[in-house]
GROMACS .gro file of N, CA and C in nm:
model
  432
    1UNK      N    1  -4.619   1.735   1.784
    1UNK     CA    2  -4.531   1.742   1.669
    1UNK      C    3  -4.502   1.889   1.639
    2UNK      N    4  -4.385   1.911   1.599
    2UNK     CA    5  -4.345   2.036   1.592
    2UNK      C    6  -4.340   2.053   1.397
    3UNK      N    7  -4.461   2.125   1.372
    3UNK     CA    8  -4.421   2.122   1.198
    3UNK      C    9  -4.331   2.260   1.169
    4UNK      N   10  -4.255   2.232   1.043
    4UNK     CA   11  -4.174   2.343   1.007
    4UNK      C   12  -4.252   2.488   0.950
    5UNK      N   13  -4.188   2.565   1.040
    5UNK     CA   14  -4.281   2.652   1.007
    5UNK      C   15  -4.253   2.747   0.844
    6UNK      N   16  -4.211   2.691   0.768
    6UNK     CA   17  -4.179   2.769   0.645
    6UNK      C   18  -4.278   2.670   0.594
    7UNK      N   19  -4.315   2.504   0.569
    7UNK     CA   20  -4.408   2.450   0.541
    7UNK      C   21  -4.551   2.513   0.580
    8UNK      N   22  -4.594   2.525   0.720
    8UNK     CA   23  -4.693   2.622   0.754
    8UNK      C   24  -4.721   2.734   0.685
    9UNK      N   25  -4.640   2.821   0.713
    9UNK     CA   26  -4.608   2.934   0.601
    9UNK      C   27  -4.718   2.915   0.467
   10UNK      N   28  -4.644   2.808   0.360
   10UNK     CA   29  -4.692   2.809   0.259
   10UNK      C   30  -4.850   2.753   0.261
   11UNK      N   31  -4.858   2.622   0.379
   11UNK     CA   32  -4.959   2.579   0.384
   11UNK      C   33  -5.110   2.670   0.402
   12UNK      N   34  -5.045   2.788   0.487
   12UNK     CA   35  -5.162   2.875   0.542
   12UNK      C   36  -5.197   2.994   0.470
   13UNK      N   37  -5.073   2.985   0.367
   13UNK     CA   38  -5.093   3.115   0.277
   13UNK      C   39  -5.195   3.070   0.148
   14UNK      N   40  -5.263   2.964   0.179
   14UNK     CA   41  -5.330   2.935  -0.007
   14UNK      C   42  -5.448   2.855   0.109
   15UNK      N   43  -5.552   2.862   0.013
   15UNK     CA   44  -5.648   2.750   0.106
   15UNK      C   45  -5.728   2.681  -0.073
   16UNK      N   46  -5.648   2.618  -0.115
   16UNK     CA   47  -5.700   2.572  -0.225
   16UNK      C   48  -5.575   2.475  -0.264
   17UNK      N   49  -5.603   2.320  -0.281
   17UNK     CA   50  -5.496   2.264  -0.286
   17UNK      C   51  -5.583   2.078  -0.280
   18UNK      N   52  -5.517   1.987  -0.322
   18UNK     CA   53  -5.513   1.845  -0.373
   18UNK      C   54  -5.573   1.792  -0.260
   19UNK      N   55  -5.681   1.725  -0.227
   19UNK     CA   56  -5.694   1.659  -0.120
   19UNK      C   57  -5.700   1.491  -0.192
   20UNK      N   58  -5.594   1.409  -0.089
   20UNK     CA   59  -5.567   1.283  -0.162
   20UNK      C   60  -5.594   1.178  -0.046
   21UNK      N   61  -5.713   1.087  -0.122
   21UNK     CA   62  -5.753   0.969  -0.071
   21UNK      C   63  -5.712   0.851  -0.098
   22UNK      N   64  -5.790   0.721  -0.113
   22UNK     CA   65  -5.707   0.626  -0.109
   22UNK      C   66  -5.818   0.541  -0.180
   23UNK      N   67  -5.817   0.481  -0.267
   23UNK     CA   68  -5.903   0.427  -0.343
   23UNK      C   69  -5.908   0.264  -0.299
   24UNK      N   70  -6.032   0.199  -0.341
   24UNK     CA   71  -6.037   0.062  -0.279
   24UNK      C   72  -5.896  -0.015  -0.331
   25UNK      N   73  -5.876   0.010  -0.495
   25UNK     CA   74  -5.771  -0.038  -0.561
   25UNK      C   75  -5.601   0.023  -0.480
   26UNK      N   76  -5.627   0.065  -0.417
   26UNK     CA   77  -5.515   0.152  -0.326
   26UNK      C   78  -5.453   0.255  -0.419
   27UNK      N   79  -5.497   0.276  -0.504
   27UNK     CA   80  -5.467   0.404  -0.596
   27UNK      C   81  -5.452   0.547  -0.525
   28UNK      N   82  -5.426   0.627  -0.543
   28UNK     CA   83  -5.433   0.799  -0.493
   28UNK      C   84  -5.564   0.836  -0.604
   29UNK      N   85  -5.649   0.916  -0.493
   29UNK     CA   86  -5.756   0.958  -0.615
   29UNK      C   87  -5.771   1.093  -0.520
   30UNK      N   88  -5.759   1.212  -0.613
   30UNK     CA   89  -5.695   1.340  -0.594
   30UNK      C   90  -5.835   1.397  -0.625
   31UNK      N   91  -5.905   1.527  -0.519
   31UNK     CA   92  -6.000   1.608  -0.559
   31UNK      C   93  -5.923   1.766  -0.512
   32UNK      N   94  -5.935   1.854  -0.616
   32UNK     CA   95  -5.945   2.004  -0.554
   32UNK      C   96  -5.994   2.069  -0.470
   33UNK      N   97  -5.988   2.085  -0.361
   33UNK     CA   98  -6.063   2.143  -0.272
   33UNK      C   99  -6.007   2.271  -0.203
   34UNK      N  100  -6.133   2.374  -0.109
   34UNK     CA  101  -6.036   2.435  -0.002
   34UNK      C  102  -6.068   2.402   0.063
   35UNK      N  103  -6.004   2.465   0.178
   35UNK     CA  104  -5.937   2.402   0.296
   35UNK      C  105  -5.922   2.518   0.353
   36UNK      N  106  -5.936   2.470   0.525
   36UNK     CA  107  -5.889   2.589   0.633
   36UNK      C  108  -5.779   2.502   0.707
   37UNK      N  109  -5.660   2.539   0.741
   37UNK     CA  110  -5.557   2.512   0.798
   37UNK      C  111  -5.548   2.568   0.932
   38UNK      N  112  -5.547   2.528   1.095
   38UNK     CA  113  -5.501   2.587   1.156
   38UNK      C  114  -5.355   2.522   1.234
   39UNK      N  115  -5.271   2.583   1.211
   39UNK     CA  116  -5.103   2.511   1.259
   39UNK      C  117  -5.141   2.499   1.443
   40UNK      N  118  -5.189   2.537   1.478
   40UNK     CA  119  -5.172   2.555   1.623
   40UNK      C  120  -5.280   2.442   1.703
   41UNK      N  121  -5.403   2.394   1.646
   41UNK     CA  122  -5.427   2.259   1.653
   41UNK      C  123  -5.413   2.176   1.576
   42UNK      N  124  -5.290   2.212   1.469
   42UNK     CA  125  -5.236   2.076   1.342
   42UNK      C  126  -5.381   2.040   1.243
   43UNK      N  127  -5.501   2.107   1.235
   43UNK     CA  128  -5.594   2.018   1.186
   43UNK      C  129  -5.609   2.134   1.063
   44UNK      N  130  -5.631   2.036   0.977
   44UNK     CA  131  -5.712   2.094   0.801
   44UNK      C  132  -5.853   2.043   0.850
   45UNK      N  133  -5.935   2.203   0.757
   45UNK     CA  134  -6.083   2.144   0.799
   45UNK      C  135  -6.143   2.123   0.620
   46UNK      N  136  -6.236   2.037   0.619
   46UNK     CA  137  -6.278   2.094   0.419
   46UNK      C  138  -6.404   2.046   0.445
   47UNK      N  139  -6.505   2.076   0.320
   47UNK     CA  140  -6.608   2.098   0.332
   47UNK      C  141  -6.647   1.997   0.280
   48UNK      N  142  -6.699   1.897   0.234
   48UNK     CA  143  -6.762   1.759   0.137
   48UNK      C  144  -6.840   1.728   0.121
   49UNK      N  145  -6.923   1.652   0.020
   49UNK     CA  146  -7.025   1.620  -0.008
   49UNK      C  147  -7.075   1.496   0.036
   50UNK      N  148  -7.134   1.418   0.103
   50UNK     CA  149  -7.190   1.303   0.122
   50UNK      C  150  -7.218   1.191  -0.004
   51UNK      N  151  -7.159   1.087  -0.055
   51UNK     CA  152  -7.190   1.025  -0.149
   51UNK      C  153  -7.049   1.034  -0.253
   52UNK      N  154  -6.989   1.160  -0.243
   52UNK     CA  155  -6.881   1.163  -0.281
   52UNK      C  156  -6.755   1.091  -0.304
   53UNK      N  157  -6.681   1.050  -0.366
   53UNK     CA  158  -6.581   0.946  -0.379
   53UNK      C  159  -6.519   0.940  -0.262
   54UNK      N  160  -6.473   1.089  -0.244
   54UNK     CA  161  -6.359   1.118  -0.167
   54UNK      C  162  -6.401   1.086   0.011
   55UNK      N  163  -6.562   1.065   0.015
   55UNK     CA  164  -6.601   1.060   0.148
   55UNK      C  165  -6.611   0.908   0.151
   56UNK      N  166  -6.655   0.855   0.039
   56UNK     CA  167  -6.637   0.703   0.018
   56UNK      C  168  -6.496   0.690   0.078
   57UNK      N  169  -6.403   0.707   0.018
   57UNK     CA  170  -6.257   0.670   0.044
   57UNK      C  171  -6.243   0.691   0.213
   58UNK      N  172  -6.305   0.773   0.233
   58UNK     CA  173  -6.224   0.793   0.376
   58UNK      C  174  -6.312   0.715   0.472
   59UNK      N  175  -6.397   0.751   0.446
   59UNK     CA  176  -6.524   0.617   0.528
   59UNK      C  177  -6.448   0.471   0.527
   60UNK      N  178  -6.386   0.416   0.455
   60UNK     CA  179  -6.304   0.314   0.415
   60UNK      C  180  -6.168   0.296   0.476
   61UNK      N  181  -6.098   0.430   0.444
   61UNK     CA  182  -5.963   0.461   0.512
   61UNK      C  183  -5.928   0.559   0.524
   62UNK      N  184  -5.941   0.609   0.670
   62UNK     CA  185  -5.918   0.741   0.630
   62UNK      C  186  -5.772   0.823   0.684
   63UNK      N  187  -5.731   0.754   0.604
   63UNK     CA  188  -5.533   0.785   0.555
   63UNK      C  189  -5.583   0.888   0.446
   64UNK      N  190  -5.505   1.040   0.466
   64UNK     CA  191  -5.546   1.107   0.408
   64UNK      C  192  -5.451   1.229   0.364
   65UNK      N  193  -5.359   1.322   0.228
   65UNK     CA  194  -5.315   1.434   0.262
   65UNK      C  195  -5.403   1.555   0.186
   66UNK      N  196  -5.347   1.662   0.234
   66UNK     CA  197  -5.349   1.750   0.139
   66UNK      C  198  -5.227   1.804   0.079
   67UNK      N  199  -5.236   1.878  -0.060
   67UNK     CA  200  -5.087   1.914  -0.114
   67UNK      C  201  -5.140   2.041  -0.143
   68UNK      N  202  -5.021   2.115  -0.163
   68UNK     CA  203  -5.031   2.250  -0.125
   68UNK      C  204  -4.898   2.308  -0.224
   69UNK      N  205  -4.961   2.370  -0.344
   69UNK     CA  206  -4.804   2.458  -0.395
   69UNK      C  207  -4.839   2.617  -0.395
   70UNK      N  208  -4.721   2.680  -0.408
   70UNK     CA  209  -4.703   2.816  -0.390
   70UNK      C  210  -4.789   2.830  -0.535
   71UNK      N  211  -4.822   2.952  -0.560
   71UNK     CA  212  -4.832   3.037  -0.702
   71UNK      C  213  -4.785   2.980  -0.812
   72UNK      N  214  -4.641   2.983  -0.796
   72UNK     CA  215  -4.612   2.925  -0.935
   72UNK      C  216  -4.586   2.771  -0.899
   73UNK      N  217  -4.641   2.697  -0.786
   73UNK     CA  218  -4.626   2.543  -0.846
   73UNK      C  219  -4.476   2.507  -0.787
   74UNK      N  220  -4.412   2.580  -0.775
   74UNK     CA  221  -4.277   2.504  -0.755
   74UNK      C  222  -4.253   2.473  -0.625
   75UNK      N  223  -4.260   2.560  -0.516
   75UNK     CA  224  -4.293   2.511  -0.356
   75UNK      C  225  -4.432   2.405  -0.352
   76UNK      N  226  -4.415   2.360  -0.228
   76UNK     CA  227  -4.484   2.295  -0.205
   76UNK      C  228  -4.510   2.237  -0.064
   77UNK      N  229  -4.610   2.165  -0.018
   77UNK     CA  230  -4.616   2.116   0.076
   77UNK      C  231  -4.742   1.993   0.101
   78UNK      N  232  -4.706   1.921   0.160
   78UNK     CA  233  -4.789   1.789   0.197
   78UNK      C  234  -4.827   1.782   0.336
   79UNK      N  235  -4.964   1.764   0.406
   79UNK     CA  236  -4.967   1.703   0.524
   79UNK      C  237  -5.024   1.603   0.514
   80UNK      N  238  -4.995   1.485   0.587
   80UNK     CA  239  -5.078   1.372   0.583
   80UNK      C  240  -5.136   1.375   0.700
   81UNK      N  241  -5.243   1.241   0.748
   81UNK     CA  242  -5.293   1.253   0.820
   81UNK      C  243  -5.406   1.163   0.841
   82UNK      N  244  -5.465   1.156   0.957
   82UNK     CA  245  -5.608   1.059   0.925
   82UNK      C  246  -5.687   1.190   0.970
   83UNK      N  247  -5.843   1.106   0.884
   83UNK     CA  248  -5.980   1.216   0.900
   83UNK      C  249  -6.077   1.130   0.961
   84UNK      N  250  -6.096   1.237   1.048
   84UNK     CA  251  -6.260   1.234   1.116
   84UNK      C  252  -6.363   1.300   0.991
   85UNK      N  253  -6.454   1.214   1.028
   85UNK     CA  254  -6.568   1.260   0.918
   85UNK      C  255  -6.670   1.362   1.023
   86UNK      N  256  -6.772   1.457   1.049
   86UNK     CA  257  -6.863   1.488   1.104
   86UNK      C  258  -7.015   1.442   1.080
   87UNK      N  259  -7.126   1.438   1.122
   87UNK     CA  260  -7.200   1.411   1.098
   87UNK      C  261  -7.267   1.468   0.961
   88UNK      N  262  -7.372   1.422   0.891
   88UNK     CA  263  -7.371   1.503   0.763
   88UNK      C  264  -7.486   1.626   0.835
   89UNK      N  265  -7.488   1.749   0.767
   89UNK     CA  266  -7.594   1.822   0.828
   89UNK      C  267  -7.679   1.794   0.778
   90UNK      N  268  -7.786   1.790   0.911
   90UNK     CA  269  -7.914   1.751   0.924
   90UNK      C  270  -8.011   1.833   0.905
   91UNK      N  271  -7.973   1.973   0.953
   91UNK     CA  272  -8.094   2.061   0.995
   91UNK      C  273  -7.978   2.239   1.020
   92UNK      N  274  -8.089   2.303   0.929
   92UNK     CA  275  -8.017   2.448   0.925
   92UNK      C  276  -7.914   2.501   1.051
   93UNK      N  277  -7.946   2.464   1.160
   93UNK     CA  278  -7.850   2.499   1.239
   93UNK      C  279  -7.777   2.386   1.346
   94UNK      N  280  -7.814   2.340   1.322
   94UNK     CA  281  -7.732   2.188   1.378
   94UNK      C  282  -7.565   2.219   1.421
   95UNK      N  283  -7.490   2.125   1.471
   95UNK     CA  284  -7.366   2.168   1.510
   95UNK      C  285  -7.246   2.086   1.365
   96UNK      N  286  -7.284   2.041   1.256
   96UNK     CA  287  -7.227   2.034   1.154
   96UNK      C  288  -7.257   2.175   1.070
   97UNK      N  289  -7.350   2.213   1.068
   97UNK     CA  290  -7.407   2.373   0.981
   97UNK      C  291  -7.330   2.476   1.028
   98UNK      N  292  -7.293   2.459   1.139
   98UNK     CA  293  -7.234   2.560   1.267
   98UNK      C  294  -7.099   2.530   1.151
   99UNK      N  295  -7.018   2.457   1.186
   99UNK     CA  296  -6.887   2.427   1.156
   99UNK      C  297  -6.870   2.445   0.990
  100UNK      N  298  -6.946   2.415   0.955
  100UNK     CA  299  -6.935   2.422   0.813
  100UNK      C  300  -6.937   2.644   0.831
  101UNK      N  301  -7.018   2.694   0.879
  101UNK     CA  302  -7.023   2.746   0.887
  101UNK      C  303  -6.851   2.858   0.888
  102UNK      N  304  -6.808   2.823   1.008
  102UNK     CA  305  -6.731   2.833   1.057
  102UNK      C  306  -6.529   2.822   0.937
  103UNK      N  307  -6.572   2.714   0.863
  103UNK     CA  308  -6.505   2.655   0.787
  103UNK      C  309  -6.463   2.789   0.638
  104UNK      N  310  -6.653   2.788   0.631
  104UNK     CA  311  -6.635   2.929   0.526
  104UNK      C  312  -6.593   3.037   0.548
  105UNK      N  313  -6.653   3.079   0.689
  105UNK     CA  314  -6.528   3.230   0.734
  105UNK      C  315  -6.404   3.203   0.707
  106UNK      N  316  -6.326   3.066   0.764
  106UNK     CA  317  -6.196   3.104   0.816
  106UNK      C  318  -6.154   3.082   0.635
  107UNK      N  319  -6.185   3.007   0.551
  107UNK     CA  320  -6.164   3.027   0.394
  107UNK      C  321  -6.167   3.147   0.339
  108UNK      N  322  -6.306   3.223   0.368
  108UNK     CA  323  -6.346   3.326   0.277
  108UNK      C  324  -6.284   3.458   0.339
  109UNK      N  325  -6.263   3.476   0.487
  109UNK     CA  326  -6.209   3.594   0.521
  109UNK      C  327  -6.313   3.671   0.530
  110UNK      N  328  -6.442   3.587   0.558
  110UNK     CA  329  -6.555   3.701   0.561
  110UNK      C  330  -6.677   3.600   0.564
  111UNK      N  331  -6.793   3.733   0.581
  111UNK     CA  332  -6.887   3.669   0.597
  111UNK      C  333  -7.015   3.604   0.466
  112UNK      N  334  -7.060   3.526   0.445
  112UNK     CA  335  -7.172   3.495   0.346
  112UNK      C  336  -7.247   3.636   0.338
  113UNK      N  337  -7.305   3.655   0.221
  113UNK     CA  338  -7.462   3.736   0.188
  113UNK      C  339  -7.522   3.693   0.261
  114UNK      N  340  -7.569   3.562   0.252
  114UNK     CA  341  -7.681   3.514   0.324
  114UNK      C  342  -7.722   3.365   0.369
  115UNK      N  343  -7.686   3.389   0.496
  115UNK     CA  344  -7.630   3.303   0.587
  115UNK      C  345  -7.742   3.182   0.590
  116UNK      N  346  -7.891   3.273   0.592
  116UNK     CA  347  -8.005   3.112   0.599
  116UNK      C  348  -8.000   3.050   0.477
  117UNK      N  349  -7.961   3.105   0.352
  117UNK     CA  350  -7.948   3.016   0.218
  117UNK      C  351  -7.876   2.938   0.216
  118UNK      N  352  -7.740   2.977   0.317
  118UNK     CA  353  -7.608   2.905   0.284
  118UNK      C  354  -7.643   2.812   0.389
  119UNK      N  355  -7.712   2.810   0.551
  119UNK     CA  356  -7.755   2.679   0.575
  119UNK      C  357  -7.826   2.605   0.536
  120UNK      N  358  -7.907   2.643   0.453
  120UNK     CA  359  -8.036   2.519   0.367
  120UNK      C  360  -7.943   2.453   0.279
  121UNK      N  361  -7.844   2.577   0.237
  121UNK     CA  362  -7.785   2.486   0.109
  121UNK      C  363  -7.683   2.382   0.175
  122UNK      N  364  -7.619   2.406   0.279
  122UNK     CA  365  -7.545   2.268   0.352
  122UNK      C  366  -7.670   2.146   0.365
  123UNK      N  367  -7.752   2.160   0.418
  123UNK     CA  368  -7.842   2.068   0.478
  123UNK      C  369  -7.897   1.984   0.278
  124UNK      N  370  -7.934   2.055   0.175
  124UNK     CA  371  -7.974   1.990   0.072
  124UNK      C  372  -7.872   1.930   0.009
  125UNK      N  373  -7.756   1.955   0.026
  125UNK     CA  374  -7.607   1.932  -0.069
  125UNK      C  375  -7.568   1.805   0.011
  126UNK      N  376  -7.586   1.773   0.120
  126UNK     CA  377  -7.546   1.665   0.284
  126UNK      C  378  -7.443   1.682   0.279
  127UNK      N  379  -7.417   1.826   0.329
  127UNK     CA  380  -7.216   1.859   0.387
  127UNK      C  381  -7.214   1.803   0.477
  128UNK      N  382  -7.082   1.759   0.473
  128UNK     CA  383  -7.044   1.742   0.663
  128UNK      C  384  -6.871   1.803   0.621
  129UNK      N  385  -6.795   1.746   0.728
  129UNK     CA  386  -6.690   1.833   0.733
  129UNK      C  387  -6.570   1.774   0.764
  130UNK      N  388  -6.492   1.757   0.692
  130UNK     CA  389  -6.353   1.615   0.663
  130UNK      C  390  -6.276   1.660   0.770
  131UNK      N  391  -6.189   1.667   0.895
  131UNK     CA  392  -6.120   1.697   0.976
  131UNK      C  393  -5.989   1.652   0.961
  132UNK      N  394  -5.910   1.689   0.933
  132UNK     CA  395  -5.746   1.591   0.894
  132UNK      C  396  -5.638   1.635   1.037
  133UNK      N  397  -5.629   1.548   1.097
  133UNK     CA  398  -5.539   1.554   1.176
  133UNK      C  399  -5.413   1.548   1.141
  134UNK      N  400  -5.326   1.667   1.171
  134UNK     CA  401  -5.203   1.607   1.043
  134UNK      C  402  -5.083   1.541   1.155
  135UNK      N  403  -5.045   1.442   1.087
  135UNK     CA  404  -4.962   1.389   1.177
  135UNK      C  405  -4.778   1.361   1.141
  136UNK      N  406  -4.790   1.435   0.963
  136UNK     CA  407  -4.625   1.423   0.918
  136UNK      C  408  -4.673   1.547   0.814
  137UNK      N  409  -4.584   1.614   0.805
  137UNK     CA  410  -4.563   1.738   0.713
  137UNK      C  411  -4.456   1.735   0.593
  138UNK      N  412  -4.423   1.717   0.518
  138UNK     CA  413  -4.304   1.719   0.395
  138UNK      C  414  -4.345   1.800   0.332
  139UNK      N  415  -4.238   1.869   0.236
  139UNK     CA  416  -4.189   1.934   0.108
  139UNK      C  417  -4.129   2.020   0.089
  140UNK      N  418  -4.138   2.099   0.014
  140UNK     CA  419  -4.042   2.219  -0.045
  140UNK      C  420  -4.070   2.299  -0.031
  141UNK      N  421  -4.033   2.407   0.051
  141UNK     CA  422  -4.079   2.575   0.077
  141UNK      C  423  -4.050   2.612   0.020
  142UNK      N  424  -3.920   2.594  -0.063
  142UNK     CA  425  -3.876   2.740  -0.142
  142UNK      C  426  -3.756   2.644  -0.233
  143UNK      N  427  -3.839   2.652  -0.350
  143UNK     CA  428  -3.759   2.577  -0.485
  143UNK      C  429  -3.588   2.658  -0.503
  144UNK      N  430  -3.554   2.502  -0.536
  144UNK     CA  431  -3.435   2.531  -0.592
  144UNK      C  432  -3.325   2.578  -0.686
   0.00000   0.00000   0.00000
């Protein structure tokens, strides 16, 4: 799939934005999250909690977007998509700890203080790591 790259654009310029699931009632049930975007394997990565609604929902169905507006709200952008869930981390360096790992660089633009806290703290919190394959892109780059 070829996504527009002015959507990309906006998508890759913010990593903080709506991640929307799908409730048993088929409702939209919307959490804030960030997010790492890479356009060039189409996939959003996010970080989650185990037990969580939003991991409930996708364990269930995992039809999934994220939404994405500029600064002031008026651009915008949607990818949908289905998610792979990862395993939850198990153990400080495991290959979910790794990725989670991995997830926070490409967010933070840098590295943790301190990297063995931040794996204990994946492993006590039971991160694992939402994968969104995006498979349709919509919205508004640049308001009217």
């Amino acid at each position: 799939m070829t996504l527009d790259p002015n959507l990309v654009a906006l998508a890759t310029a913010r990593n903080l934005g709506a991640l929307v699931t799908i409730k048993r009632d088929g409702r939209p049930q919307l959490s804030t999250v960030s997010f790492t975007f890479d356009p060039a394997a189409e996939l959003v990565r996010i970080s989650v909690v185990d037990g969580r609604a939003k991991v409930h929902n996708l364990r269930r169905d995992p039809r999934a977007s994220i939404y994405v507006t500029s600064a002031d709200g008026w651009a915008y952008a949607v990818l949908e998509g289905t998610v792979e869930l990862s395993q939850v981390a198990a153990a400080p360096g495991d290959g979910t700890v790794e990725e989670l790992v991995d997830v926070y660089r490409s967010i933070r633009g840098a590295d943790h203080p301190d990297w063995d806290e931040y794996r204990a703290a994946m492993v006590a919190d039971h991160r694992l790591v939402a994968r969104l394959s995006v498979e349709r892109a919509y919205g508004l780059a640049e308001p009217r």
